[in-house]
Amino acid sequence: MTGTLLQAPVLADLDDAAWLATPAEVPPAGRRPAYELRTHVSLTAAEAAAPARLTATAHGIYEAWINGERVGDCELTPGATTYRATLQVQSYDVTGMLREGDNELRLTVSDGWFRGRCGATRVPDAYGERTGALAALVIGAGTEAARTLTTGQGWEVAVGAITAADLMDGQTTDLTRLGHEQWAPAELSDEPLTRDRSRLAASPSPAVRRGLEVPAVSVTRLASGRQVVDFGRMLSGWVRVAELGPAGTRLILTHFEVTGPDGDLTTRHIQHAVPWLPEPYPLGQVNTIISRGVAGDVVEPHHTTHGFRYVAVDGADWDLDPTALTAVEVRSDLTPTGDFSCSHEDLNRLHANTVRAWHSNSCELPTDCPQRERWGYTGDYQIFARTAAHLDDVRGFTRKWLRSLADEQYEDGTITNVAPSYGVDDGPMPDLSGSAGWGDAATIVPWEMWRAYGEADALAEAYPMMVRWVEHIEAAAAGARYPARAEAHPEPRAHDRYLWDTGFHWGEWTEPDVEWDPRGDFGIVATAYLARSARIVAEAAVVLGREDDAARFGALADRAAEAWRTEFIEDIAEEPTAEGDAAPRLRLTVPTQASYVRALAFDLVLPSQRPAAAAELARLLRANGNRLSTGFLSTGMLLPVLVEAGYTDLAYEVLLQREEPGWMVMLDRGATAIWEDWNGLSADGVPTGSQNHYSKGAVVAFLHEYTAGIRPAEPGYAAVEIAPVPGGGLTSARASLDTARGTVSSSWVIEDGAFRLTVRTPPGTPTTVRLPDGSATTTGGGEHTLTCAWPA
């Protein structure tokens, strides 16, 4: 494999190239082959030695080959986008891959995101019925003698060794077909999308590449003859197999997350998570290899990925050698920028599990899970974007996804449930777009990127989408009322026009012991997000110098927050505490932990009401045995809200308690990633939901920003605040973050009755350091060590 990906594609290379189409008569979706497209060119010695560049893209997933050598190390190109609006292109320096005489240029194209069975619905043909490719090989690139070989007339097509390839269902590789292809003339494509060259674009995101290689920990043979391979941890990618057996051996590899009581695979927990989907759920994740019996053959699929810890292997009548099976992580090649460690080993494990779950779900787009749906759910990344920015450089990755989000936005401003939104049209599920907390990814994610990186151009690019979303939900609030509320108040009240309580909503989602009702009243959640998103747009308008917008959306945020208080604060009363003192009680109409978390995190309550709201949240937690009962949307905000309200001890008690529901339960039950549900694996080993979802790992931001204390005082860490909040019996913690200006680090230790903190920020960076005793010091950057008495 050779050929280097260029930083930016040369789109002009494709000006004279024609789209090729793969055959129209194909097997059903999920069993379609990858097609080989090829041409030949004869070169002189001088031409072969000259600089050369290959530019390519596809409707589907492509691999490029020159004279049998794979071009580049990128996977799943051209990547996942909203193909009808944006199609990414790659250019490679292929100097040295050509030779004097005959040369073969080949493209292997499979369904991928373009027409594969993708997403929860597995509805195929999202963007077209035929895959295709567009490419140009520039020979003598940059010289006066340059000539270009393009896709067009004279190319050939055949089915090679990959006889079935689906991004989620799996790949079948029949090595006996190598060298026996039946070539036919390739057709030019008449797919409607091929006429729009304006879609062609560079990707701002790092490419997908193979990453960490994970060896097999054990191989167990069951009574059935099946062999179960354990890789010891969750990941997303594929398995490389170097032991294929005699000619004709058919190995079937089924990828899965947990074993059942009998040690065999079980997938029932992830087969039908969405109410509208038919059963049985088409999970897939099955690769098949047919051996040709040649020593040294190794198979590594490149047109599918899977989420797994275990692989069940059928068809091997010999005992598999564990060293012959290697799990390969496949994900966007994000640069690590942050780390964390502390004296509490379980928190280190929680951090590692979160990183693993995030990396399992950052292959081209931020997905919910790497096995069942693999959709770019808006709600998931809205929750996790801040945390992701503490772990990796996600600027380009997020910008690419936000472009898909903008591409998918409806004319009326609605934000889709997932982006890119493939596998949605003509499927069994109703339109789930526009939910509070999910659609608000359109405002929250760009704002979190502004906070983390301080790039005004990225904020400006997202701003039109942000505005249209808030205008949409403002109109939704003013245009309709929840039926029960309208019946109780036939004459609309002044604040009703700012209550967003109609349309589809996921609500808090995955709240423990709460049954979700899609027809329920989610006004307390949705109105909170109306206020929050309006406030974000107002603040973004200030950054971008849009004074009229700042005033307009600031006023909307104020009115939505006021409407929330009017409608959802039931009363504030003085009641005696257990100690006999009078204490304020702020009661909400939906008195859940999640409701109080949002009230505080989104500044929905007045400053004078915050102590009462925080006290009520603390009371709910203590009444529940210091266990949380938050769901999807509010869990990541819970601990920061508690600390900001002065309940640090309680925050750490919730974090570290070992009864369900809670993070430590995941660790105690052997999780190597983060569960989708709080009860992801019962005490007797019964799994529920995905075992590899990053959303509840958003708590890791608390470890970076509060335990270690690293926060941006200005966007992009132009100024820094370091204010550690120790607790939970921790005796030390450290974290670092590579910013555009340099590394920021915080390291503290408690010993001999003293708290000692060492901080480092880039020279010239205004830095405020706050110690647990309340003292503060300002510096101009550099390394400093400060101490105070402990306990403070």
Tab-separated table of N, CA, C and O in Angstrom, residues 15-73:
chain	number	residue	atom	x	y	z
A	15	ASP	N	-12.741	17.510	-14.033
A	15	ASP	CA	-13.564	18.278	-14.977
A	15	ASP	C	-13.954	17.472	-16.199
A	15	ASP	O	-15.085	17.587	-16.702
A	16	ASP	N	-13.051	16.658	-16.717
A	16	ASP	CA	-13.331	15.906	-17.940
A	16	ASP	C	-13.665	14.442	-17.673
A	16	ASP	O	-13.801	13.658	-18.616
A	17	ALA	N	-13.779	14.082	-16.418
A	17	ALA	CA	-14.096	12.697	-16.076
A	17	ALA	C	-15.598	12.472	-16.176
A	17	ALA	O	-16.394	13.375	-15.904
A	18	ALA	N	-15.980	11.260	-16.550
A	18	ALA	CA	-17.398	10.874	-16.630
A	18	ALA	C	-17.705	9.864	-15.535
A	18	ALA	O	-16.862	9.022	-15.186
A	19	TRP	N	-18.897	9.955	-15.000
A	19	TRP	CA	-19.317	9.005	-13.976
A	19	TRP	C	-19.512	7.622	-14.596
A	19	TRP	O	-20.205	7.471	-15.611
A	20	LEU	N	-18.925	6.612	-13.968
A	20	LEU	CA	-19.180	5.225	-14.337
A	20	LEU	C	-20.261	4.660	-13.434
A	20	LEU	O	-20.354	5.023	-12.257
A	21	ALA	N	-21.062	3.758	-13.978
A	21	ALA	CA	-22.115	3.110	-13.193
A	21	ALA	C	-21.813	1.629	-13.059
A	21	ALA	O	-21.278	1.006	-13.981
A	22	THR	N	-22.147	1.059	-11.929
A	22	THR	CA	-22.067	-0.382	-11.763
A	22	THR	C	-23.339	-0.995	-12.351
A	22	THR	O	-24.326	-0.298	-12.603
A	23	PRO	N	-23.360	-2.310	-12.595
A	23	PRO	CA	-24.509	-2.936	-13.263
A	23	PRO	C	-25.832	-2.690	-12.551
A	23	PRO	O	-25.900	-2.602	-11.323
A	24	ALA	N	-26.884	-2.602	-13.356
A	24	ALA	CA	-28.218	-2.333	-12.814
A	24	ALA	C	-28.842	-3.578	-12.201
A	24	ALA	O	-29.578	-3.492	-11.217
A	25	GLU	N	-28.577	-4.743	-12.760
A	25	GLU	CA	-29.151	-5.976	-12.242
A	25	GLU	C	-28.269	-6.496	-11.117
A	25	GLU	O	-27.161	-6.976	-11.337
A	26	VAL	N	-28.764	-6.386	-9.907
A	26	VAL	CA	-27.962	-6.773	-8.747
A	26	VAL	C	-28.819	-7.595	-7.786
A	26	VAL	O	-30.048	-7.541	-7.838
A	27	PRO	N	-28.174	-8.342	-6.892
A	27	PRO	CA	-28.930	-9.074	-5.870
A	27	PRO	C	-29.616	-8.101	-4.915
A	27	PRO	O	-29.378	-6.884	-4.958
A	28	PRO	N	-30.449	-8.616	-4.019
A	28	PRO	CA	-31.120	-7.742	-3.046
A	28	PRO	C	-30.106	-7.016	-2.158
A	28	PRO	O	-28.978	-7.464	-1.969
A	29	ALA	N	-30.534	-5.879	-1.622
A	29	ALA	CA	-29.680	-5.100	-0.730
A	29	ALA	C	-29.196	-5.967	0.423
A	29	ALA	O	-29.931	-6.788	0.961
A	30	GLY	N	-27.944	-5.765	0.797
A	30	GLY	CA	-27.315	-6.573	1.829
A	30	GLY	C	-26.503	-7.711	1.260
A	30	GLY	O	-25.594	-8.213	1.908
A	31	ARG	N	-26.833	-8.123	0.021
A	31	ARG	CA	-26.087	-9.210	-0.637
A	31	ARG	C	-25.470	-8.747	-1.948
A	31	ARG	O	-25.045	-9.564	-2.758
A	32	ARG	N	-25.428	-7.431	-2.140
A	32	ARG	CA	-24.838	-6.909	-3.373
A	32	ARG	C	-23.314	-6.986	-3.317
A	32	ARG	O	-22.719	-6.740	-2.280
A	33	PRO	N	-22.682	-7.280	-4.429
A	33	PRO	CA	-21.223	-7.381	-4.420
A	33	PRO	C	-20.559	-6.010	-4.466
A	33	PRO	O	-21.207	-4.993	-4.732
A	34	ALA	N	-19.269	-5.998	-4.211
A	34	ALA	CA	-18.457	-4.841	-4.551
A	34	ALA	C	-18.020	-5.030	-5.994
A	34	ALA	O	-17.624	-6.127	-6.392
A	35	TYR	N	-18.104	-3.971	-6.782
A	35	TYR	CA	-17.751	-4.065	-8.198
A	35	TYR	C	-16.345	-3.530	-8.431
A	35	TYR	O	-15.907	-2.560	-7.807
A	36	GLU	N	-15.649	-4.209	-9.355
A	36	GLU	CA	-14.325	-3.779	-9.782
A	36	GLU	C	-14.469	-3.019	-11.097
A	36	GLU	O	-15.083	-3.512	-12.045
A	37	LEU	N	-13.932	-1.830	-11.132
A	37	LEU	CA	-13.894	-1.022	-12.354
A	37	LEU	C	-12.431	-0.814	-12.721
A	37	LEU	O	-11.622	-0.448	-11.857
A	38	ARG	N	-12.075	-1.033	-13.990
A	38	ARG	CA	-10.655	-0.935	-14.323
A	38	ARG	C	-10.439	-0.369	-15.722
A	38	ARG	O	-11.328	-0.391	-16.578
A	39	THR	N	-9.232	0.141	-15.897
A	39	THR	CA	-8.740	0.547	-17.211
A	39	THR	C	-7.241	0.354	-17.222
A	39	THR	O	-6.612	0.122	-16.176
A	40	HIS	N	-6.652	0.421	-18.426
A	40	HIS	CA	-5.210	0.268	-18.568
A	40	HIS	C	-4.639	1.463	-19.313
A	40	HIS	O	-5.334	2.100	-20.123
A	41	VAL	N	-3.373	1.743	-19.057
A	41	VAL	CA	-2.675	2.798	-19.770
A	41	VAL	C	-1.215	2.389	-19.920
A	41	VAL	O	-0.620	1.827	-18.998
A	42	SER	N	-0.660	2.637	-21.089
A	42	SER	CA	0.741	2.330	-21.356
A	42	SER	C	1.563	3.602	-21.202
A	42	SER	O	1.191	4.663	-21.732
A	43	LEU	N	2.667	3.511	-20.493
A	43	LEU	CA	3.492	4.675	-20.202
A	43	LEU	C	4.925	4.455	-20.635
A	43	LEU	O	5.446	3.323	-20.598
A	44	THR	N	5.561	5.542	-21.009
A	44	THR	CA	6.993	5.509	-21.251
A	44	THR	C	7.717	5.526	-19.916
A	44	THR	O	7.116	5.788	-18.863
A	45	ALA	N	9.001	5.271	-19.945
A	45	ALA	CA	9.789	5.306	-18.721
A	45	ALA	C	9.738	6.689	-18.082
A	45	ALA	O	9.649	6.825	-16.853
A	46	ALA	N	9.776	7.739	-18.916
A	46	ALA	CA	9.744	9.104	-18.382
A	46	ALA	C	8.397	9.391	-17.739
A	46	ALA	O	8.320	10.025	-16.668
A	47	GLU	N	7.323	8.941	-18.368
A	47	GLU	CA	5.994	9.171	-17.801
A	47	GLU	C	5.832	8.427	-16.477
A	47	GLU	O	5.270	8.948	-15.513
A	48	ALA	N	6.320	7.204	-16.441
A	48	ALA	CA	6.183	6.409	-15.222
A	48	ALA	C	6.944	7.027	-14.059
A	48	ALA	O	6.537	6.886	-12.902
A	49	ALA	N	8.038	7.716	-14.356
A	49	ALA	CA	8.846	8.306	-13.294
A	49	ALA	C	8.376	9.706	-12.905
A	49	ALA	O	8.834	10.251	-11.899
A	50	ALA	N	7.460	10.276	-13.661
A	50	ALA	CA	7.018	11.642	-13.412
A	50	ALA	C	6.065	11.697	-12.218
A	50	ALA	O	5.488	10.679	-11.818
A	51	PRO	N	5.892	12.896	-11.629
A	51	PRO	CA	4.901	13.028	-10.558
A	51	PRO	C	3.517	12.605	-11.042
A	51	PRO	O	3.150	12.856	-12.202
A	52	ALA	N	2.764	11.974	-10.171
A	52	ALA	CA	1.431	11.502	-10.553
A	52	ALA	C	0.462	11.741	-9.407
A	52	ALA	O	0.832	11.680	-8.232
A	53	ARG	N	-0.782	11.994	-9.788
A	53	ARG	CA	-1.815	12.286	-8.780
A	53	ARG	C	-3.114	11.595	-9.188
A	53	ARG	O	-3.534	11.658	-10.348
A	54	LEU	N	-3.743	10.943	-8.217
A	54	LEU	CA	-5.044	10.324	-8.441
A	54	LEU	C	-6.083	11.090	-7.643
A	54	LEU	O	-5.923	11.323	-6.447
A	55	THR	N	-7.170	11.494	-8.296
A	55	THR	CA	-8.299	12.143	-7.635
A	55	THR	C	-9.528	11.278	-7.867
A	55	THR	O	-9.789	10.850	-8.998
A	56	ALA	N	-10.273	11.009	-6.811
A	56	ALA	CA	-11.381	10.066	-6.944
A	56	ALA	C	-12.486	10.356	-5.945
A	56	ALA	O	-12.280	10.958	-4.892
A	57	THR	N	-13.672	9.882	-6.308
A	57	THR	CA	-14.812	9.849	-5.406
A	57	THR	C	-15.755	8.763	-5.896
A	57	THR	O	-15.499	8.131	-6.935
A	58	ALA	N	-16.838	8.547	-5.180
A	58	ALA	CA	-17.758	7.473	-5.566
A	58	ALA	C	-19.123	7.698	-4.954
A	58	ALA	O	-19.267	8.381	-3.940
A	59	HIS	N	-20.106	7.109	-5.575
A	59	HIS	CA	-21.402	6.892	-4.959
A	59	HIS	C	-21.333	5.494	-4.348
A	59	HIS	O	-21.604	4.487	-4.996
A	60	GLY	N	-20.954	5.444	-3.093
A	60	GLY	CA	-20.654	4.201	-2.418
A	60	GLY	C	-19.315	4.345	-1.728
A	60	GLY	O	-18.805	5.449	-1.551
A	61	ILE	N	-18.712	3.233	-1.343
A	61	ILE	CA	-17.369	3.222	-0.771
A	61	ILE	C	-16.410	2.750	-1.850
A	61	ILE	O	-16.699	1.793	-2.569
A	62	TYR	N	-15.254	3.423	-1.955
A	62	TYR	CA	-14.299	2.992	-2.967
A	62	TYR	C	-12.927	2.726	-2.361
A	62	TYR	O	-12.535	3.316	-1.365
A	63	GLU	N	-12.228	1.796	-2.986
A	63	GLU	CA	-10.787	1.631	-2.814
A	63	GLU	C	-10.161	1.791	-4.188
A	63	GLU	O	-10.731	1.361	-5.194
A	64	ALA	N	-8.988	2.394	-4.248
A	64	ALA	CA	-8.274	2.569	-5.512
A	64	ALA	C	-7.018	1.711	-5.506
A	64	ALA	O	-6.351	1.565	-4.469
A	65	TRP	N	-6.694	1.171	-6.668
A	65	TRP	CA	-5.536	0.289	-6.818
A	65	TRP	C	-4.777	0.668	-8.084
A	65	TRP	O	-5.383	0.932	-9.134
A	66	ILE	N	-3.464	0.698	-7.999
A	66	ILE	CA	-2.617	0.892	-9.179
A	66	ILE	C	-1.661	-0.279	-9.240
A	66	ILE	O	-0.883	-0.513	-8.304
A	67	ASN	N	-1.774	-1.033	-10.318
A	67	ASN	CA	-0.925	-2.210	-10.531
A	67	ASN	C	-0.970	-3.160	-9.329
A	67	ASN	O	0.046	-3.727	-8.904
A	68	GLY	N	-2.175	-3.310	-8.780
A	68	GLY	CA	-2.380	-4.257	-7.699
A	68	GLY	C	-2.021	-3.743	-6.325
A	68	GLY	O	-2.233	-4.448	-5.336
A	69	GLU	N	-1.467	-2.533	-6.250
A	69	GLU	CA	-1.144	-1.942	-4.955
A	69	GLU	C	-2.248	-0.978	-4.541
A	69	GLU	O	-2.691	-0.149	-5.356
A	70	ARG	N	-2.667	-1.082	-3.287
A	70	ARG	CA	-3.722	-0.201	-2.789
A	70	ARG	C	-3.187	1.221	-2.634
A	70	ARG	O	-2.079	1.435	-2.143
A	71	VAL	N	-4.006	2.184	-3.043
A	71	VAL	CA	-3.635	3.590	-2.959
A	71	VAL	C	-4.063	4.153	-1.602
A	71	VAL	O	-5.246	4.151	-1.263
A	72	GLY	N	-3.092	4.653	-0.825
A	72	GLY	CA	-3.408	5.335	0.412
A	72	GLY	C	-3.797	4.403	1.539
A	72	GLY	O	-3.923	3.186	1.374
A	73	ASP	N	-3.983	5.014	2.709
A	73	ASP	CA	-4.358	4.250	3.904
A	73	ASP	C	-5.708	4.680	4.455
A	73	ASP	O	-6.043	4.372	5.604
